[in-house]
């Protein structure tokens, strides 16, 4: 499972990467800025699922999410604000509320892959 992570907080990103590794996933790339996420997508990385923090350095991640959706890549959002922190048009995607557990990550990935 190739996972693309967009998360602007280093510690949170490292913890998420560790949990994904424990689940047997391959984190193919982690972006800490929206512009960096676009560059990584443009580079042609292979992605099976994306886990996107909603607020990246004061900028929303929705432009990245649009690209994922257009490419048919399943999306899981992560936010400290829960469902209320995600625009309604994205409520069909699983939403991980920070802090989340490895079980919640696994469940969210399973949900988007069904």
PDB file of C-alpha atoms in Angstrom:
ATOM      1  CA  UNK A   1       0.000   0.000   0.000  1.00  0.00           C
ATOM      2  CA  UNK A   2       1.640   3.231  -1.173  1.00  0.00           C
ATOM      3  CA  UNK A   3       0.616   6.158   1.026  1.00  0.00           C
ATOM      4  CA  UNK A   4       1.136   9.855   0.340  1.00  0.00           C
ATOM      5  CA  UNK A   5       1.096  12.032   3.478  1.00  0.00           C
ATOM      6  CA  UNK A   6       0.592  15.791   3.645  1.00  0.00           C
ATOM      7  CA  UNK A   7       1.231  17.020   7.197  1.00  0.00           C
ATOM      8  CA  UNK A   8       2.937  20.226   8.275  1.00  0.00           C
ATOM      9  CA  UNK A   9       3.865  19.245  11.831  1.00  0.00           C
ATOM     10  CA  UNK A  10       7.084  17.222  11.915  1.00  0.00           C
ATOM     11  CA  UNK A  11       6.297  15.203  15.030  1.00  0.00           C
ATOM     12  CA  UNK A  12       2.797  14.323  13.826  1.00  0.00           C
ATOM     13  CA  UNK A  13       4.181  13.355  10.402  1.00  0.00           C
ATOM     14  CA  UNK A  14       6.851  11.106  11.958  1.00  0.00           C
ATOM     15  CA  UNK A  15       4.300   9.417  14.233  1.00  0.00           C
ATOM     16  CA  UNK A  16       1.934   8.863  11.305  1.00  0.00           C
ATOM     17  CA  UNK A  17       4.748   7.445   9.182  1.00  0.00           C
ATOM     18  CA  UNK A  18       5.687   5.047  12.027  1.00  0.00           C
ATOM     19  CA  UNK A  19       2.070   3.900  12.427  1.00  0.00           C
ATOM     20  CA  UNK A  20       1.698   3.393   8.677  1.00  0.00           C
ATOM     21  CA  UNK A  21       4.943   1.394   8.652  1.00  0.00           C
ATOM     22  CA  UNK A  22       3.574  -0.775  11.482  1.00  0.00           C
ATOM     23  CA  UNK A  23       0.490  -1.390   9.323  1.00  0.00           C
ATOM     24  CA  UNK A  24       2.716  -2.582   6.482  1.00  0.00           C
ATOM     25  CA  UNK A  25       2.242   0.517   4.353  1.00  0.00           C
ATOM     26  CA  UNK A  26       4.937   2.210   2.296  1.00  0.00           C
ATOM     27  CA  UNK A  27       4.991   5.990   2.789  1.00  0.00           C
ATOM     28  CA  UNK A  28       6.068   7.010  -0.714  1.00  0.00           C
ATOM     29  CA  UNK A  29       6.284  10.715   0.127  1.00  0.00           C
ATOM     30  CA  UNK A  30       5.530  13.236   2.854  1.00  0.00           C
ATOM     31  CA  UNK A  31       4.917  16.894   2.059  1.00  0.00           C
ATOM     32  CA  UNK A  32       4.934  19.614   4.678  1.00  0.00           C
ATOM     33  CA  UNK A  33       3.605  22.356   2.358  1.00  0.00           C
ATOM     34  CA  UNK A  34       0.871  22.447  -0.256  1.00  0.00           C
ATOM     35  CA  UNK A  35       3.369  23.577  -2.903  1.00  0.00           C
ATOM     36  CA  UNK A  36       5.606  20.637  -2.010  1.00  0.00           C
ATOM     37  CA  UNK A  37       2.657  18.268  -2.325  1.00  0.00           C
ATOM     38  CA  UNK A  38       1.971  19.545  -5.840  1.00  0.00           C
ATOM     39  CA  UNK A  39       5.632  19.103  -6.795  1.00  0.00           C
ATOM     40  CA  UNK A  40       5.615  15.527  -5.522  1.00  0.00           C
ATOM     41  CA  UNK A  41       2.432  14.724  -7.434  1.00  0.00           C
ATOM     42  CA  UNK A  42       3.945  16.289 -10.560  1.00  0.00           C
ATOM     43  CA  UNK A  43       6.999  14.046 -10.156  1.00  0.00           C
ATOM     44  CA  UNK A  44       4.815  11.040 -10.912  1.00  0.00           C
ATOM     45  CA  UNK A  45       4.972   9.195  -7.612  1.00  0.00           C
ATOM     46  CA  UNK A  46       2.687   6.174  -7.385  1.00  0.00           C
ATOM     47  CA  UNK A  47      -0.018   6.621  -4.739  1.00  0.00           C
ATOM     48  CA  UNK A  48      -2.672   4.155  -3.549  1.00  0.00           C
ATOM     49  CA  UNK A  49      -4.133   6.375  -0.808  1.00  0.00           C
ATOM     50  CA  UNK A  50      -3.511   9.911   0.485  1.00  0.00           C
ATOM     51  CA  UNK A  51      -3.713  11.077   4.095  1.00  0.00           C
ATOM     52  CA  UNK A  52      -4.079  14.837   4.072  1.00  0.00           C
ATOM     53  CA  UNK A  53      -3.980  17.253   6.998  1.00  0.00           C
ATOM     54  CA  UNK A  54      -6.616  19.894   6.257  1.00  0.00           C
ATOM     55  CA  UNK A  55      -4.650  22.964   7.369  1.00  0.00           C
ATOM     56  CA  UNK A  56      -1.083  23.095   6.084  1.00  0.00           C
ATOM     57  CA  UNK A  57       0.759  26.147   7.356  1.00  0.00           C
ATOM     58  CA  UNK A  58      -2.407  28.248   7.201  1.00  0.00           C
ATOM     59  CA  UNK A  59      -3.326  26.990   3.727  1.00  0.00           C
ATOM     60  CA  UNK A  60      -6.056  24.416   3.074  1.00  0.00           C
ATOM     61  CA  UNK A  61      -5.163  21.164   1.365  1.00  0.00           C
ATOM     62  CA  UNK A  62      -8.247  21.034  -0.868  1.00  0.00           C
ATOM     63  CA  UNK A  63      -6.369  21.770  -4.118  1.00  0.00           C
ATOM     64  CA  UNK A  64      -4.249  18.674  -3.435  1.00  0.00           C
ATOM     65  CA  UNK A  65      -7.393  16.705  -2.574  1.00  0.00           C
ATOM     66  CA  UNK A  66      -8.936  17.741  -5.898  1.00  0.00           C
ATOM     67  CA  UNK A  67      -5.942  16.325  -7.738  1.00  0.00           C
ATOM     68  CA  UNK A  68      -6.194  13.081  -5.782  1.00  0.00           C
ATOM     69  CA  UNK A  69      -9.921  12.805  -6.529  1.00  0.00           C
ATOM     70  CA  UNK A  70      -9.362  13.511 -10.258  1.00  0.00           C
ATOM     71  CA  UNK A  71      -6.739  10.754 -10.334  1.00  0.00           C
ATOM     72  CA  UNK A  72      -9.071   8.312  -8.546  1.00  0.00           C
ATOM     73  CA  UNK A  73      -6.849   8.146  -5.462  1.00  0.00           C
ATOM     74  CA  UNK A  74      -8.750   7.598  -2.195  1.00  0.00           C
ATOM     75  CA  UNK A  75      -8.400  10.333   0.425  1.00  0.00           C
ATOM     76  CA  UNK A  76      -8.374  10.315   4.226  1.00  0.00           C
ATOM     77  CA  UNK A  77      -8.424  13.723   5.897  1.00  0.00           C
ATOM     78  CA  UNK A  78      -6.726  14.406   9.238  1.00  0.00           C
ATOM     79  CA  UNK A  79      -7.654  17.369  11.419  1.00  0.00           C
ATOM     80  CA  UNK A  80      -7.803  18.436  15.028  1.00  0.00           C
ATOM     81  CA  UNK A  81     -11.284  19.831  14.389  1.00  0.00           C
ATOM     82  CA  UNK A  82     -13.056  16.614  13.403  1.00  0.00           C
ATOM     83  CA  UNK A  83     -15.826  16.614  10.808  1.00  0.00           C
ATOM     84  CA  UNK A  84     -16.499  20.316  11.473  1.00  0.00           C
ATOM     85  CA  UNK A  85     -12.983  21.133  10.280  1.00  0.00           C
ATOM     86  CA  UNK A  86     -13.573  19.689   6.821  1.00  0.00           C
ATOM     87  CA  UNK A  87     -15.606  21.366   4.074  1.00  0.00           C
ATOM     88  CA  UNK A  88     -18.951  19.615   3.624  1.00  0.00           C
ATOM     89  CA  UNK A  89     -18.219  18.612   0.030  1.00  0.00           C
ATOM     90  CA  UNK A  90     -15.483  16.310   1.382  1.00  0.00           C
ATOM     91  CA  UNK A  91     -17.590  14.599   4.053  1.00  0.00           C
ATOM     92  CA  UNK A  92     -17.736  11.434   1.930  1.00  0.00           C
ATOM     93  CA  UNK A  93     -14.056  10.886   2.827  1.00  0.00           C
ATOM     94  CA  UNK A  94     -13.004   9.381   6.156  1.00  0.00           C
ATOM     95  CA  UNK A  95     -11.890  12.006   8.661  1.00  0.00           C
ATOM     96  CA  UNK A  96      -9.286  11.211  11.295  1.00  0.00           C
ATOM     97  CA  UNK A  97      -9.592  13.481  14.290  1.00  0.00           C
ATOM     98  CA  UNK A  98      -6.238  14.240  15.895  1.00  0.00           C
ATOM     99  CA  UNK A  99      -4.925  12.703  18.006  1.00  0.00           C
ATOM    100  CA  UNK A 100      -5.736   9.429  16.253  1.00  0.00           C
ATOM    101  CA  UNK A 101      -4.754   5.828  16.898  1.00  0.00           C
ATOM    102  CA  UNK A 102      -3.232   3.204  14.640  1.00  0.00           C
ATOM    103  CA  UNK A 103      -6.599   1.404  14.701  1.00  0.00           C
ATOM    104  CA  UNK A 104      -8.365   4.531  13.428  1.00  0.00           C
ATOM    105  CA  UNK A 105      -5.811   4.910  10.623  1.00  0.00           C
ATOM    106  CA  UNK A 106      -6.243   1.271   9.637  1.00  0.00           C
ATOM    107  CA  UNK A 107     -10.039   1.567   9.705  1.00  0.00           C
ATOM    108  CA  UNK A 108      -9.991   4.758   7.597  1.00  0.00           C
ATOM    109  CA  UNK A 109      -7.719   3.185   4.983  1.00  0.00           C
ATOM    110  CA  UNK A 110      -9.889   0.057   4.889  1.00  0.00           C
ATOM    111  CA  UNK A 111     -12.978   2.250   4.408  1.00  0.00           C
ATOM    112  CA  UNK A 112     -11.581   4.127   1.398  1.00  0.00           C
ATOM    113  CA  UNK A 113     -10.319   0.964  -0.248  1.00  0.00           C
ATOM    114  CA  UNK A 114     -13.699  -0.800  -0.140  1.00  0.00           C
TER     115      UNK A 114
END
